[in-house]
Short mmCIF file of C-alpha atoms and ligand atoms in Angstrom, two decimals:
data_model
loop_
_atom_site.label_atom_id
_atom_site.label_comp_id
_atom_site.label_asym_id
_atom_site.label_seq_id
_atom_site.Cartn_x
_atom_site.Cartn_y
_atom_site.Cartn_z
CA MET A 3 7.20 -13.82 12.78
CA THR A 4 7.39 -17.48 13.82
CA GLN A 5 8.53 -20.36 11.66
CA ALA A 6 4.86 -21.95 11.96
CA ALA A 7 3.24 -18.41 10.97
CA THR A 8 5.52 -18.30 8.02
CA ASN A 9 4.64 -21.84 6.72
CA ALA A 10 0.90 -21.16 7.64
CA SER A 11 0.30 -19.67 4.07
CA ASP A 12 2.27 -18.82 0.86
CA LEU A 13 -0.36 -16.29 0.36
CA MET A 14 0.04 -12.92 1.99
CA VAL A 15 -3.37 -11.52 0.97
CA GLU A 16 -6.61 -13.38 -0.13
CA MET A 17 -9.56 -11.41 -1.39
CA HIS A 18 -12.38 -14.17 -2.82
CA ASN A 19 -15.12 -12.39 -4.28
CA VAL A 20 -15.07 -9.55 -2.37
CA ASN A 21 -17.90 -7.18 -3.11
CA LYS A 22 -18.57 -3.51 -1.36
CA TRP A 23 -21.39 -1.03 -1.46
CA TYR A 24 -21.34 2.64 -0.41
CA GLY A 25 -25.09 2.82 0.30
CA ASP A 26 -26.83 1.59 -3.20
CA PHE A 27 -23.35 2.11 -5.04
CA HIS A 28 -21.80 -1.18 -5.77
CA VAL A 29 -18.05 0.21 -5.53
CA LEU A 30 -16.31 -3.40 -5.59
CA ARG A 31 -17.54 -6.42 -7.56
CA ASP A 32 -16.41 -9.68 -7.32
CA ILE A 33 -12.82 -8.91 -6.56
CA TYR A 34 -10.62 -12.00 -6.65
CA LEU A 35 -7.17 -11.47 -5.91
CA GLU A 36 -4.42 -13.60 -4.26
CA VAL A 37 -1.12 -12.13 -3.51
CA LYS A 38 1.86 -14.50 -2.54
CA ARG A 39 4.55 -13.55 -0.10
CA GLY A 40 7.16 -11.27 -1.71
CA GLU A 41 4.98 -10.60 -4.96
CA ARG A 42 4.69 -7.12 -6.17
CA ILE A 43 1.35 -5.92 -7.37
CA VAL A 44 0.94 -2.71 -9.10
CA VAL A 45 -2.96 -1.71 -9.55
CA CYS A 46 -4.00 0.92 -11.94
CA GLY A 47 -7.20 2.25 -13.47
CA PRO A 48 -9.47 5.18 -13.98
CA SER A 49 -10.34 7.83 -11.14
CA GLY A 50 -13.18 6.32 -9.18
CA SER A 51 -12.70 2.67 -10.46
CA GLY A 52 -12.26 1.52 -6.54
CA LYS A 53 -8.70 1.13 -6.51
CA SER A 54 -8.29 2.96 -3.23
CA THR A 55 -11.33 1.05 -1.70
CA LEU A 56 -9.70 -2.08 -2.67
CA ILE A 57 -6.66 -1.77 -0.92
CA ARG A 58 -8.33 0.09 2.11
CA CYS A 59 -10.57 -2.94 2.50
CA ILE A 60 -7.24 -5.27 3.28
CA ASN A 61 -6.53 -3.55 6.57
CA HIS A 62 -10.36 -2.85 7.38
CA LEU A 63 -10.25 0.86 6.77
CA GLU A 64 -13.10 0.17 4.83
CA GLU A 65 -15.52 -2.25 5.51
CA HIS A 66 -16.53 -5.10 2.77
CA GLN A 67 -20.13 -6.47 2.63
CA LYS A 68 -19.57 -9.81 0.90
CA GLY A 69 -16.76 -12.30 0.30
CA ASP A 70 -13.49 -13.30 2.23
CA ILE A 71 -10.43 -11.40 2.80
CA SER A 72 -7.41 -13.13 4.72
CA VAL A 73 -3.83 -11.52 5.42
CA GLY A 74 -0.99 -13.94 6.34
CA GLY A 75 -3.69 -16.68 6.84
CA VAL A 76 -5.72 -14.79 9.29
CA ALA A 77 -9.39 -14.22 8.22
CA LEU A 78 -10.49 -10.44 8.39
CA THR A 79 -13.75 -10.51 10.44
CA GLN A 80 -15.69 -8.21 12.70
CA ASP A 81 -13.61 -9.21 15.59
CA VAL A 82 -11.49 -6.37 16.84
CA LYS A 83 -8.47 -8.62 17.82
CA ARG A 84 -8.25 -10.02 14.35
CA ILE A 85 -8.58 -6.47 12.69
CA GLU A 86 -5.79 -5.35 15.17
CA GLN A 87 -3.59 -8.29 14.46
CA ILE A 88 -4.32 -7.74 10.65
CA ARG A 89 -3.38 -4.07 11.06
CA ARG A 90 0.07 -4.99 12.79
CA SER A 91 0.90 -6.91 9.64
CA VAL A 92 -0.14 -4.31 7.02
CA GLY A 93 1.88 -1.06 6.46
CA MET A 94 0.13 1.64 4.48
CA VAL A 95 1.42 4.96 2.79
CA PHE A 96 -1.12 7.48 1.54
CA GLN A 97 -1.28 9.94 -1.06
CA HIS A 98 -0.97 12.87 1.53
CA PHE A 99 1.40 11.36 3.92
CA ASN A 100 -0.72 11.34 7.08
CA LEU A 101 2.02 12.07 9.37
CA PHE A 102 1.38 13.72 12.75
CA PRO A 103 2.26 17.31 12.24
CA HIS A 104 2.92 18.32 16.01
CA LEU A 105 5.55 15.28 16.44
CA SER A 106 8.97 15.60 15.05
CA VAL A 107 9.96 12.75 12.36
CA LEU A 108 11.71 10.65 15.03
CA GLU A 109 8.50 10.77 17.42
CA ASN A 110 6.38 10.04 14.11
CA CYS A 111 8.44 6.85 13.65
CA CYS A 112 8.61 5.89 17.32
CA ILE A 113 4.78 6.31 18.41
CA ALA A 114 3.84 3.03 16.92
CA PRO A 115 6.53 0.84 18.14
CA MET A 116 6.18 2.46 21.77
CA TRP A 117 2.39 2.33 22.29
CA VAL A 118 1.37 -0.67 20.07
CA GLN A 119 4.40 -2.79 20.50
CA LYS A 120 5.42 -1.27 24.05
CA LYS A 121 9.03 -0.89 23.04
CA PRO A 122 11.18 1.20 25.23
CA ARG A 123 11.73 4.64 23.89
CA LYS A 124 15.60 3.90 23.26
CA GLU A 125 14.97 0.82 21.38
CA ALA A 126 12.03 2.68 19.42
CA GLU A 127 14.35 5.61 18.62
CA ALA A 128 17.14 3.18 17.68
CA LEU A 129 14.97 1.30 15.30
CA ALA A 130 13.53 4.53 13.79
CA MET A 131 16.82 5.99 12.95
CA GLN A 132 17.83 2.73 11.28
CA TYR A 133 15.04 2.85 9.13
CA LEU A 134 15.17 6.95 8.58
CA GLU A 135 18.75 6.07 7.51
CA ARG A 136 17.53 3.66 4.98
CA VAL A 137 15.03 6.25 3.53
CA ARG A 138 18.12 8.76 3.57
CA ILE A 139 16.63 11.16 5.85
CA ALA A 140 18.31 10.58 8.95
CA GLU A 141 19.57 14.00 9.40
CA GLN A 142 15.96 15.44 9.45
CA ALA A 143 15.09 13.20 12.38
CA ASP A 144 14.30 16.31 14.72
CA LYS A 145 12.37 18.26 12.26
CA TYR A 146 8.66 18.39 12.07
CA PRO A 147 6.63 17.20 8.90
CA GLY A 148 5.80 20.92 7.71
CA GLN A 149 9.55 21.79 7.60
CA LEU A 150 9.95 19.02 5.14
CA SER A 151 9.25 18.82 1.26
CA GLY A 152 6.73 16.56 0.15
CA GLY A 153 9.17 13.80 -0.82
CA GLN A 154 11.03 13.84 2.25
CA GLN A 155 7.86 13.56 4.10
CA GLN A 156 6.69 10.53 1.96
CA ARG A 157 9.95 8.75 2.64
CA VAL A 158 9.42 9.58 6.47
CA ALA A 159 6.00 7.91 6.06
CA ILE A 160 7.76 5.09 4.64
CA ALA A 161 10.10 4.86 7.35
CA ARG A 162 7.54 4.98 9.77
CA SER A 163 5.52 1.95 8.49
CA LEU A 164 8.75 0.14 8.06
CA CYS A 165 9.22 0.52 12.19
CA MET A 166 6.33 -1.77 12.53
CA HIS A 167 7.87 -4.58 10.53
CA PRO A 168 5.08 -5.14 8.44
CA ASP A 169 4.65 -8.25 6.21
CA VAL A 170 2.83 -6.16 3.35
CA MET A 171 3.02 -2.67 2.26
CA LEU A 172 0.08 -0.89 0.75
CA PHE A 173 0.56 1.91 -1.29
CA ASP A 174 -2.11 4.36 -2.28
CA GLU A 175 -0.80 6.85 -4.92
CA PRO A 176 2.42 7.49 -3.07
CA THR A 177 3.70 9.88 -5.56
CA SER A 178 0.77 11.40 -7.07
CA ALA A 179 0.83 14.57 -4.78
CA LEU A 180 4.50 15.04 -5.65
CA ASP A 181 6.22 17.51 -7.54
CA PRO A 182 8.27 15.92 -10.61
CA GLU A 183 11.75 16.20 -8.95
CA MET A 184 10.41 14.63 -5.65
CA ILE A 185 8.92 11.57 -7.42
CA LYS A 186 12.15 9.95 -8.19
CA GLU A 187 13.51 9.96 -4.65
CA VAL A 188 10.39 8.13 -3.37
CA LEU A 189 10.08 5.75 -6.29
CA ASP A 190 13.88 4.78 -5.61
CA VAL A 191 13.05 3.75 -1.97
CA MET A 192 10.09 1.85 -3.21
CA VAL A 193 12.24 -0.07 -5.66
CA GLU A 194 14.97 -0.84 -2.95
CA LEU A 195 12.08 -2.31 -0.87
CA ALA A 196 11.00 -4.35 -3.80
CA GLU A 197 14.22 -5.72 -4.32
CA GLU A 198 14.63 -6.59 -0.63
CA GLY A 199 11.50 -8.92 -1.23
CA MET A 200 8.76 -7.07 0.52
CA THR A 201 5.36 -7.87 -0.47
CA MET A 202 3.53 -5.01 -1.95
CA ILE A 203 0.37 -3.79 -3.53
CA CYS A 204 0.89 -0.30 -5.03
CA VAL A 205 -1.73 1.69 -6.43
CA THR A 206 0.05 3.90 -8.90
CA HIS A 207 0.19 5.39 -12.48
CA GLU A 208 3.89 5.15 -12.45
CA MET A 209 4.19 3.02 -15.16
CA GLY A 210 8.09 3.00 -15.34
CA PHE A 211 7.90 1.58 -11.63
CA ALA A 212 5.26 -1.23 -12.76
CA LYS A 213 7.62 -2.27 -15.70
CA THR A 214 10.56 -2.24 -13.29
CA VAL A 215 9.18 -4.08 -10.25
CA ALA A 216 5.97 -5.40 -10.64
CA ASP A 217 5.00 -8.94 -10.79
CA ARG A 218 1.60 -8.54 -12.01
CA VAL A 219 -0.35 -5.22 -13.21
CA ILE A 220 -4.01 -5.21 -12.50
CA PHE A 221 -6.40 -2.61 -14.56
CA MET A 222 -9.48 -2.04 -12.51
CA ASP A 223 -12.59 -0.56 -13.84
CA GLN A 224 -16.09 0.30 -12.62
CA GLY A 225 -15.30 -1.84 -9.50
CA GLN A 226 -13.89 -4.67 -11.08
CA ILE A 227 -10.61 -6.36 -12.01
CA ILE A 228 -11.15 -6.16 -15.80
CA GLU A 229 -7.61 -7.59 -16.62
CA GLU A 230 -4.31 -8.53 -15.00
CA ASN A 231 -1.10 -9.85 -16.14
CA ALA A 232 2.84 -9.60 -16.08
CA PRO A 233 4.20 -5.88 -17.15
CA GLU A 234 5.54 -7.07 -20.44
CA PRO A 235 2.23 -8.77 -22.02
CA PHE A 236 -0.13 -5.93 -19.92
CA PHE A 237 1.77 -2.98 -21.51
CA ASN A 238 2.54 -4.67 -24.75
CA ASN A 239 -0.42 -6.58 -25.48
CA PRO A 240 -3.49 -5.47 -23.44
CA GLN A 241 -6.59 -7.63 -24.24
CA SER A 242 -9.49 -5.65 -23.01
CA GLU A 243 -10.63 -2.55 -24.96
CA ARG A 244 -11.02 -0.63 -21.63
CA THR A 245 -7.49 -1.29 -20.61
CA GLN A 246 -6.22 -0.40 -24.40
CA LEU A 247 -8.01 3.02 -23.95
CA PHE A 248 -6.80 3.78 -20.42
CA LEU A 249 -2.99 2.57 -21.50
CA SER A 250 -3.28 4.80 -24.51
CA GLN A 251 -4.69 7.88 -22.23
CA ILE A 252 -1.99 7.67 -19.90
CA LEU A 253 1.05 6.55 -21.82
CA GLY A 254 -0.02 9.12 -24.56
CA HIS A 255 1.32 12.16 -22.89
N1 LIG B 13 -16.94 7.05 1.62
C1 LIG B 13 -17.45 7.00 0.60
N2 LIG B 13 -18.81 6.95 0.31
C2 LIG B 13 -19.64 7.02 -1.14
N3 LIG B 13 -18.86 6.89 -2.05
C3 LIG B 13 -17.28 6.78 -1.99
C4 LIG B 13 -16.82 6.75 -0.77
N4 LIG B 13 -15.49 6.78 -0.97
C5 LIG B 13 -15.39 6.65 -2.34
N5 LIG B 13 -16.74 6.59 -3.19
C6 LIG B 13 -17.02 6.18 -4.37
O1 LIG B 13 -16.30 4.90 -4.93
C7 LIG B 13 -16.02 4.99 -6.18
C8 LIG B 13 -14.46 4.38 -5.77
O2 LIG B 13 -13.66 5.29 -5.21
P1 LIG B 13 -12.21 4.99 -4.94
O3 LIG B 13 -11.70 6.06 -3.94
O4 LIG B 13 -11.96 3.51 -4.35
O5 LIG B 13 -11.80 5.19 -6.41
P2 LIG B 13 -10.17 5.07 -6.81
O6 LIG B 13 -10.04 4.35 -7.98
O7 LIG B 13 -8.99 5.06 -5.84
O8 LIG B 13 -10.27 6.64 -7.56
P3 LIG B 13 -8.73 7.90 -7.61
O9 LIG B 13 -7.97 7.36 -8.68
O10 LIG B 13 -9.78 9.12 -7.90
O11 LIG B 13 -8.30 7.81 -6.28
C9 LIG B 13 -15.84 6.33 -6.44
O12 LIG B 13 -16.92 6.86 -7.24
C10 LIG B 13 -16.23 7.26 -5.30
O13 LIG B 13 -16.82 8.34 -5.57
MG1 LIG B 14 -7.86 6.44 -4.92
#
């Protein structure tokens, strides 16, 4: 990233009065969210409240109908070049990993740097190995996703995203499909990323993670941001009744 681009905006993600409908269903209502470079945001809320839809709008996996979204100062429009530019700066990690099953771990990590960034294979492989080391899975580089545990696959998915040097990482419930013993190995990698200063927006109900790394926790219900605060006041002194009820449900067991 050039110095000019770095200075262009201190705000990594801007969502101003974003609204989205699925047919008649108003799924996002006047979403106003600004995320600074280096900020870590946790998004929580009941099932169906619009959390996935919100983060998927940021890289145009879903299209919003009203309001403005910018990433790194670049306004998201219908223009395909803009959409591609934004997608190059946004990494995304999904609940179900979404690795290519017919490609090895190494190939999964090399494919975008080679095809999108036109890196030579040797360079892409060296980069991939560097990130696979970082998520502690380099020794599995030649395996296929189906030969790995869920936690290992998710770490590969994180490494694959990092190979594109994203400016912001979106996580959509990255640990919710994992067995308990694998959750920690993925969260550990996410905590390290956060500590290194990555801008992150994480949909998760891992409240320990939220308390450790989040700068801000956002609670959504029925397509709206109901409440947002730093973790300490968010958990200890939630303002709205809906937040209180939600927290009592998820922290109650
Ligand atoms: N493609 C779609 N077409 C129509 N409705 C949809 C579509 N995708 C999601 N919805 C609806 O929009 C609402 C919000 O969905 P979304 O997946 O964003 O919720 P969520 O907060 O991520 O829920 P969960 O915690 O279960 O993942 C839900 O009522 C869902 O049924
Ligand atoms: Mg979801």
